[in-house]
PDB file of C-alpha atoms in Angstrom:
ATOM      1  CA  MET A   1       0.000   0.000   0.000  1.00 69.00           C
ATOM      2  CA  PRO A   2       1.316   3.471  -0.775  1.00 85.00           C
ATOM      3  CA  MET A   3       2.126   5.291   2.465  1.00 94.00           C
ATOM      4  CA  PHE A   4       4.055   8.521   2.537  1.00 95.00           C
ATOM      5  CA  ALA A   5       5.658  10.586   5.273  1.00 96.00           C
ATOM      6  CA  PHE A   6       5.146  14.322   4.897  1.00 95.00           C
ATOM      7  CA  GLU A   7       7.329  16.861   6.689  1.00 95.00           C
ATOM      8  CA  GLY A   8       8.224  14.329   9.354  1.00 95.00           C
ATOM      9  CA  SER A   9       4.711  12.992   9.955  1.00 96.00           C
ATOM     10  CA  ARG A  10       3.954   9.482   8.832  1.00 96.00           C
ATOM     11  CA  PRO A  11       0.912   7.229   8.807  1.00 98.00           C
ATOM     12  CA  ASN A  12       0.371   4.957  11.789  1.00 98.00           C
ATOM     13  CA  VAL A  13      -1.667   1.844  10.967  1.00 98.00           C
ATOM     14  CA  HIS A  14      -2.593  -0.583  13.736  1.00 98.00           C
ATOM     15  CA  PRO A  15      -1.508  -4.168  12.926  1.00 97.00           C
ATOM     16  CA  ASP A  16      -5.145  -5.305  13.216  1.00 97.00           C
ATOM     17  CA  ALA A  17      -6.348  -2.732  10.646  1.00 98.00           C
ATOM     18  CA  TRP A  18      -6.518  -3.546   6.948  1.00 97.00           C
ATOM     19  CA  VAL A  19      -5.477  -1.127   4.211  1.00 97.00           C
ATOM     20  CA  ALA A  20      -6.053  -2.106   0.580  1.00 97.00           C
ATOM     21  CA  PRO A  21      -2.911  -2.236  -1.545  1.00 95.00           C
ATOM     22  CA  THR A  22      -4.167   0.632  -3.731  1.00 96.00           C
ATOM     23  CA  ALA A  23      -5.244   2.978  -0.917  1.00 98.00           C
ATOM     24  CA  THR A  24      -2.960   5.957  -0.262  1.00 98.00           C
ATOM     25  CA  LEU A  25      -2.115   7.401   3.162  1.00 98.00           C
ATOM     26  CA  VAL A  26      -0.078  10.607   3.436  1.00 98.00           C
ATOM     27  CA  GLY A  27       1.209  12.349   6.572  1.00 97.00           C
ATOM     28  CA  ASP A  28      -0.310  12.288  10.041  1.00 98.00           C
ATOM     29  CA  VAL A  29      -2.932   9.565   9.509  1.00 98.00           C
ATOM     30  CA  THR A  30      -3.870   7.150  12.295  1.00 98.00           C
ATOM     31  CA  VAL A  31      -5.842   4.004  11.475  1.00 98.00           C
ATOM     32  CA  GLU A  32      -6.983   2.224  14.637  1.00 98.00           C
ATOM     33  CA  ALA A  33      -7.525  -1.499  15.288  1.00 98.00           C
ATOM     34  CA  GLY A  34     -10.079  -3.274  13.130  1.00 97.00           C
ATOM     35  CA  ALA A  35     -10.523  -0.322  10.768  1.00 98.00           C
ATOM     36  CA  SER A  36     -10.327  -0.784   7.016  1.00 98.00           C
ATOM     37  CA  ILE A  37      -9.306   1.537   4.201  1.00 98.00           C
ATOM     38  CA  TRP A  38     -10.507   0.280   0.811  1.00 98.00           C
ATOM     39  CA  TYR A  39      -9.258   0.339  -2.781  1.00 98.00           C
ATOM     40  CA  GLY A  40      -8.452   3.737  -4.227  1.00 98.00           C
ATOM     41  CA  ALA A  41      -9.200   5.660  -1.022  1.00 98.00           C
ATOM     42  CA  VAL A  42      -6.926   8.625  -0.310  1.00 98.00           C
ATOM     43  CA  LEU A  43      -6.316   9.966   3.198  1.00 98.00           C
ATOM     44  CA  ARG A  44      -4.067  13.029   2.984  1.00 98.00           C
ATOM     45  CA  ALA A  45      -3.071  14.687   6.256  1.00 97.00           C
ATOM     46  CA  ASP A  46      -0.748  17.468   5.193  1.00 95.00           C
ATOM     47  CA  PHE A  47      -2.510  20.327   7.042  1.00 95.00           C
ATOM     48  CA  GLY A  48      -3.418  18.442  10.218  1.00 96.00           C
ATOM     49  CA  ARG A  49      -4.267  15.012  11.563  1.00 98.00           C
ATOM     50  CA  ILE A  50      -6.728  12.350  10.383  1.00 98.00           C
ATOM     51  CA  VAL A  51      -7.909   9.704  12.859  1.00 98.00           C
ATOM     52  CA  VAL A  52      -9.891   6.691  11.674  1.00 98.00           C
ATOM     53  CA  GLY A  53     -11.450   5.068  14.735  1.00 98.00           C
ATOM     54  CA  ALA A  54     -11.461   1.397  15.629  1.00 98.00           C
ATOM     55  CA  GLY A  55     -13.658  -0.699  13.380  1.00 98.00           C
ATOM     56  CA  ALA A  56     -14.424   2.153  10.954  1.00 98.00           C
ATOM     57  CA  ASN A  57     -14.332   1.641   7.196  1.00 98.00           C
ATOM     58  CA  ILE A  58     -13.395   4.120   4.490  1.00 98.00           C
ATOM     59  CA  GLN A  59     -14.682   2.582   1.273  1.00 98.00           C
ATOM     60  CA  ASP A  60     -13.449   2.585  -2.313  1.00 98.00           C
ATOM     61  CA  ASN A  61     -12.356   5.902  -3.846  1.00 98.00           C
ATOM     62  CA  ALA A  62     -13.292   7.998  -0.806  1.00 98.00           C
ATOM     63  CA  VAL A  63     -11.155  11.066  -0.063  1.00 98.00           C
ATOM     64  CA  VAL A  64     -10.408  12.361   3.440  1.00 98.00           C
ATOM     65  CA  HIS A  65      -8.563  15.685   3.806  1.00 98.00           C
ATOM     66  CA  LEU A  66      -8.527  18.702   6.110  1.00 96.00           C
ATOM     67  CA  ASN A  67      -7.506  22.337   6.444  1.00 93.00           C
ATOM     68  CA  GLY A  68      -6.061  22.069   9.957  1.00 90.00           C
ATOM     69  CA  GLY A  69      -6.578  20.510  13.342  1.00 90.00           C
ATOM     70  CA  VAL A  70      -8.049  17.005  13.437  1.00 95.00           C
ATOM     71  CA  CYS A  71     -10.491  15.272  11.106  1.00 98.00           C
ATOM     72  CA  GLU A  72     -11.933  12.566  13.320  1.00 98.00           C
ATOM     73  CA  ILE A  73     -13.829   9.585  11.980  1.00 98.00           C
ATOM     74  CA  GLY A  74     -15.301   7.779  14.970  1.00 98.00           C
ATOM     75  CA  LYS A  75     -15.388   4.154  16.008  1.00 98.00           C
ATOM     76  CA  ASN A  76     -17.381   1.850  13.674  1.00 98.00           C
ATOM     77  CA  VAL A  77     -18.156   4.644  11.181  1.00 98.00           C
ATOM     78  CA  THR A  78     -18.858   3.799   7.546  1.00 98.00           C
ATOM     79  CA  VAL A  79     -17.718   6.258   4.882  1.00 98.00           C
ATOM     80  CA  GLY A  80     -19.268   4.947   1.662  1.00 98.00           C
ATOM     81  CA  HIS A  81     -17.870   4.642  -1.827  1.00 98.00           C
ATOM     82  CA  MET A  82     -16.682   7.878  -3.488  1.00 98.00           C
ATOM     83  CA  CYS A  83     -17.363  10.154  -0.497  1.00 98.00           C
ATOM     84  CA  LEU A  84     -15.521  13.366   0.254  1.00 98.00           C
ATOM     85  CA  VAL A  85     -14.944  13.911   3.978  1.00 98.00           C
ATOM     86  CA  HIS A  86     -13.236  17.251   4.570  1.00 98.00           C
ATOM     87  CA  ASP A  87     -12.135  18.712   7.893  1.00 97.00           C
ATOM     88  CA  CYS A  88     -15.068  17.462   9.980  1.00 98.00           C
ATOM     89  CA  THR A  89     -16.022  15.176  12.858  1.00 98.00           C
ATOM     90  CA  ILE A  90     -18.050  12.034  12.324  1.00 98.00           C
ATOM     91  CA  GLY A  91     -19.526  10.459  15.453  1.00 98.00           C
ATOM     92  CA  GLU A  92     -19.400   6.821  16.432  1.00 98.00           C
ATOM     93  CA  GLN A  93     -21.235   4.358  14.178  1.00 97.00           C
ATOM     94  CA  ALA A  94     -22.481   7.044  11.766  1.00 98.00           C
ATOM     95  CA  LEU A  95     -22.928   6.098   8.125  1.00 97.00           C
ATOM     96  CA  ILE A  96     -21.945   8.467   5.315  1.00 98.00           C
ATOM     97  CA  GLY A  97     -23.792   7.232   2.207  1.00 97.00           C
ATOM     98  CA  ASN A  98     -22.170   6.672  -1.177  1.00 98.00           C
ATOM     99  CA  SER A  99     -21.035   9.798  -3.062  1.00 98.00           C
ATOM    100  CA  SER A 100     -21.839  12.114  -0.155  1.00 98.00           C
ATOM    101  CA  THR A 101     -19.818  15.157   0.823  1.00 98.00           C
ATOM    102  CA  VAL A 102     -19.262  16.314   4.398  1.00 98.00           C
ATOM    103  CA  LEU A 103     -17.520  19.683   4.568  1.00 97.00           C
ATOM    104  CA  ASP A 104     -15.449  21.833   6.896  1.00 97.00           C
ATOM    105  CA  ARG A 105     -16.180  21.992  10.625  1.00 97.00           C
ATOM    106  CA  SER A 106     -19.371  19.951  10.265  1.00 98.00           C
ATOM    107  CA  VAL A 107     -20.290  17.498  13.012  1.00 98.00           C
ATOM    108  CA  ILE A 108     -22.153  14.290  12.261  1.00 98.00           C
ATOM    109  CA  GLY A 109     -23.682  12.781  15.398  1.00 98.00           C
ATOM    110  CA  ALA A 110     -23.407   9.183  16.592  1.00 98.00           C
ATOM    111  CA  LYS A 111     -25.514   6.700  14.611  1.00 97.00           C
ATOM    112  CA  ALA A 112     -26.551   9.414  12.145  1.00 97.00           C
ATOM    113  CA  LEU A 113     -26.951   8.644   8.461  1.00 97.00           C
ATOM    114  CA  VAL A 114     -26.047  11.033   5.646  1.00 98.00           C
ATOM    115  CA  ALA A 115     -28.094   9.801   2.694  1.00 97.00           C
ATOM    116  CA  ALA A 116     -26.320   8.851  -0.531  1.00 97.00           C
ATOM    117  CA  GLY A 117     -25.437  11.831  -2.700  1.00 97.00           C
ATOM    118  CA  SER A 118     -26.064  14.400   0.031  1.00 98.00           C
ATOM    119  CA  VAL A 119     -23.916  17.449   0.720  1.00 98.00           C
ATOM    120  CA  VAL A 120     -23.414  18.536   4.334  1.00 98.00           C
ATOM    121  CA  THR A 121     -22.326  22.162   4.047  1.00 97.00           C
ATOM    122  CA  PRO A 122     -19.639  23.811   6.215  1.00 97.00           C
ATOM    123  CA  ASP A 123     -20.435  24.392   9.911  1.00 97.00           C
ATOM    124  CA  SER A 124     -23.487  22.098   9.823  1.00 97.00           C
ATOM    125  CA  GLU A 125     -24.571  19.711  12.535  1.00 97.00           C
ATOM    126  CA  VAL A 126     -26.468  16.466  12.051  1.00 97.00           C
ATOM    127  CA  ALA A 127     -27.929  15.244  15.343  1.00 97.00           C
ATOM    128  CA  GLU A 128     -27.356  11.684  16.504  1.00 96.00           C
ATOM    129  CA  GLU A 129     -29.737   9.028  15.162  1.00 96.00           C
ATOM    130  CA  THR A 130     -30.910  11.360  12.388  1.00 96.00           C
ATOM    131  CA  ILE A 131     -30.995  10.993   8.607  1.00 96.00           C
ATOM    132  CA  ALA A 132     -29.710  14.038   6.703  1.00 97.00           C
ATOM    133  CA  MET A 133     -30.568  14.218   3.016  1.00 97.00           C
ATOM    134  CA  GLY A 134     -30.361  16.552   0.074  1.00 96.00           C
ATOM    135  CA  SER A 135     -27.911  18.897  -1.544  1.00 95.00           C
ATOM    136  CA  PRO A 136     -27.522  20.818   0.625  1.00 95.00           C
ATOM    137  CA  ALA A 137     -28.543  18.339   3.335  1.00 94.00           C
ATOM    138  CA  LYS A 138     -31.263  20.444   4.960  1.00 88.00           C
ATOM    139  CA  LYS A 139     -33.877  17.763   5.468  1.00 89.00           C
ATOM    140  CA  HIS A 140     -33.256  15.939   8.746  1.00 89.00           C
ATOM    141  CA  VAL A 141     -35.612  13.168   9.885  1.00 91.00           C
ATOM    142  CA  PRO A 142     -35.443  10.577  12.663  1.00 89.00           C
ATOM    143  CA  LEU A 143     -33.617   7.359  11.879  1.00 85.00           C
ATOM    144  CA  SER A 144     -36.127   4.848  10.487  1.00 88.00           C
ATOM    145  CA  ASP A 145     -36.073   1.170  11.451  1.00 87.00           C
ATOM    146  CA  SER A 146     -34.666   0.124   8.055  1.00 87.00           C
ATOM    147  CA  ALA A 147     -31.979   2.829   8.177  1.00 87.00           C
ATOM    148  CA  ARG A 148     -31.106   1.806  11.734  1.00 89.00           C
ATOM    149  CA  VAL A 149     -30.268  -1.713  10.484  1.00 88.00           C
ATOM    150  CA  TRP A 150     -27.732  -0.240   8.041  1.00 86.00           C
ATOM    151  CA  VAL A 151     -26.237   2.087  10.634  1.00 87.00           C
ATOM    152  CA  GLU A 152     -25.953  -0.558  13.336  1.00 89.00           C
ATOM    153  CA  HIS A 153     -24.618  -3.431  11.206  1.00 86.00           C
ATOM    154  CA  ASN A 154     -22.638  -1.991   8.292  1.00 86.00           C
ATOM    155  CA  ALA A 155     -19.372  -1.609  10.208  1.00 90.00           C
ATOM    156  CA  GLU A 156     -19.505  -5.250  11.308  1.00 92.00           C
ATOM    157  CA  VAL A 157     -20.129  -6.395   7.724  1.00 91.00           C
ATOM    158  CA  TYR A 158     -17.068  -4.446   6.542  1.00 91.00           C
ATOM    159  CA  GLN A 159     -14.908  -5.692   9.411  1.00 91.00           C
ATOM    160  CA  GLN A 160     -15.646  -9.266   8.315  1.00 93.00           C
ATOM    161  CA  LEU A 161     -15.140  -8.400   4.648  1.00 88.00           C
ATOM    162  CA  ALA A 162     -11.773  -6.777   5.439  1.00 90.00           C
ATOM    163  CA  GLU A 163     -10.620 -10.030   7.045  1.00 92.00           C
ATOM    164  CA  ARG A 164     -11.637 -11.918   3.904  1.00 91.00           C
ATOM    165  CA  HIS A 165      -9.640  -9.466   1.767  1.00 91.00           C
ATOM    166  CA  ARG A 166      -6.647  -9.652   4.123  1.00 88.00           C
ATOM    167  CA  ALA A 167      -6.639 -13.458   3.726  1.00 91.00           C
ATOM    168  CA  GLY A 168      -7.796 -13.828   0.156  1.00 88.00           C
ATOM    169  CA  VAL A 169      -6.813 -10.939  -2.102  1.00 86.00           C
ATOM    170  CA  GLU A 170      -3.917 -11.761  -4.361  1.00 85.00           C
ATOM    171  CA  ARG A 171      -2.065  -9.560  -6.814  1.00 83.00           C
ATOM    172  CA  ILE A 172      -2.025 -10.915 -10.358  1.00 82.00           C
ATOM    173  CA  ASP A 173       0.768  -9.708 -12.618  1.00 82.00           C
ATOM    174  CA  GLU A 174       0.191 -10.804 -16.195  1.00 78.00           C
TER     175      GLU A 174
END
């Protein structure tokens, strides 16, 4: 996997985390135990620090970056495919739906869901156990039973899938 030190700061990946061979980590990035960083994801911490909490998953082609300080992705968070997470805080077990954008200084509460394709604008707050949807994500509704299933179980599904990839992915050079 491509990992790069930047101005003396280097990624720190827990031995029990899994990082896909095509993911890229730059600078002051911490990936905690049981977390997974998937194919094509880029985590670039050149203006501050990125922390990916235990059991969290950053899926394929997602980008995590920041302007300064700490971009914190909480324990058991899911950041879906092709998301942009920029300089924000995502609470424990939240789910950021595919192709969503979460921007500067926003706070996503624990077990919240940002619906696929939504844009959380700078300085926004999404309360815990809430669904935020739209572009911009102005509609906030309580977490439905079906959404709760996704929020509560998606991290576990990706933790198991990461173990399968750790054991079973194999580079093929033809």
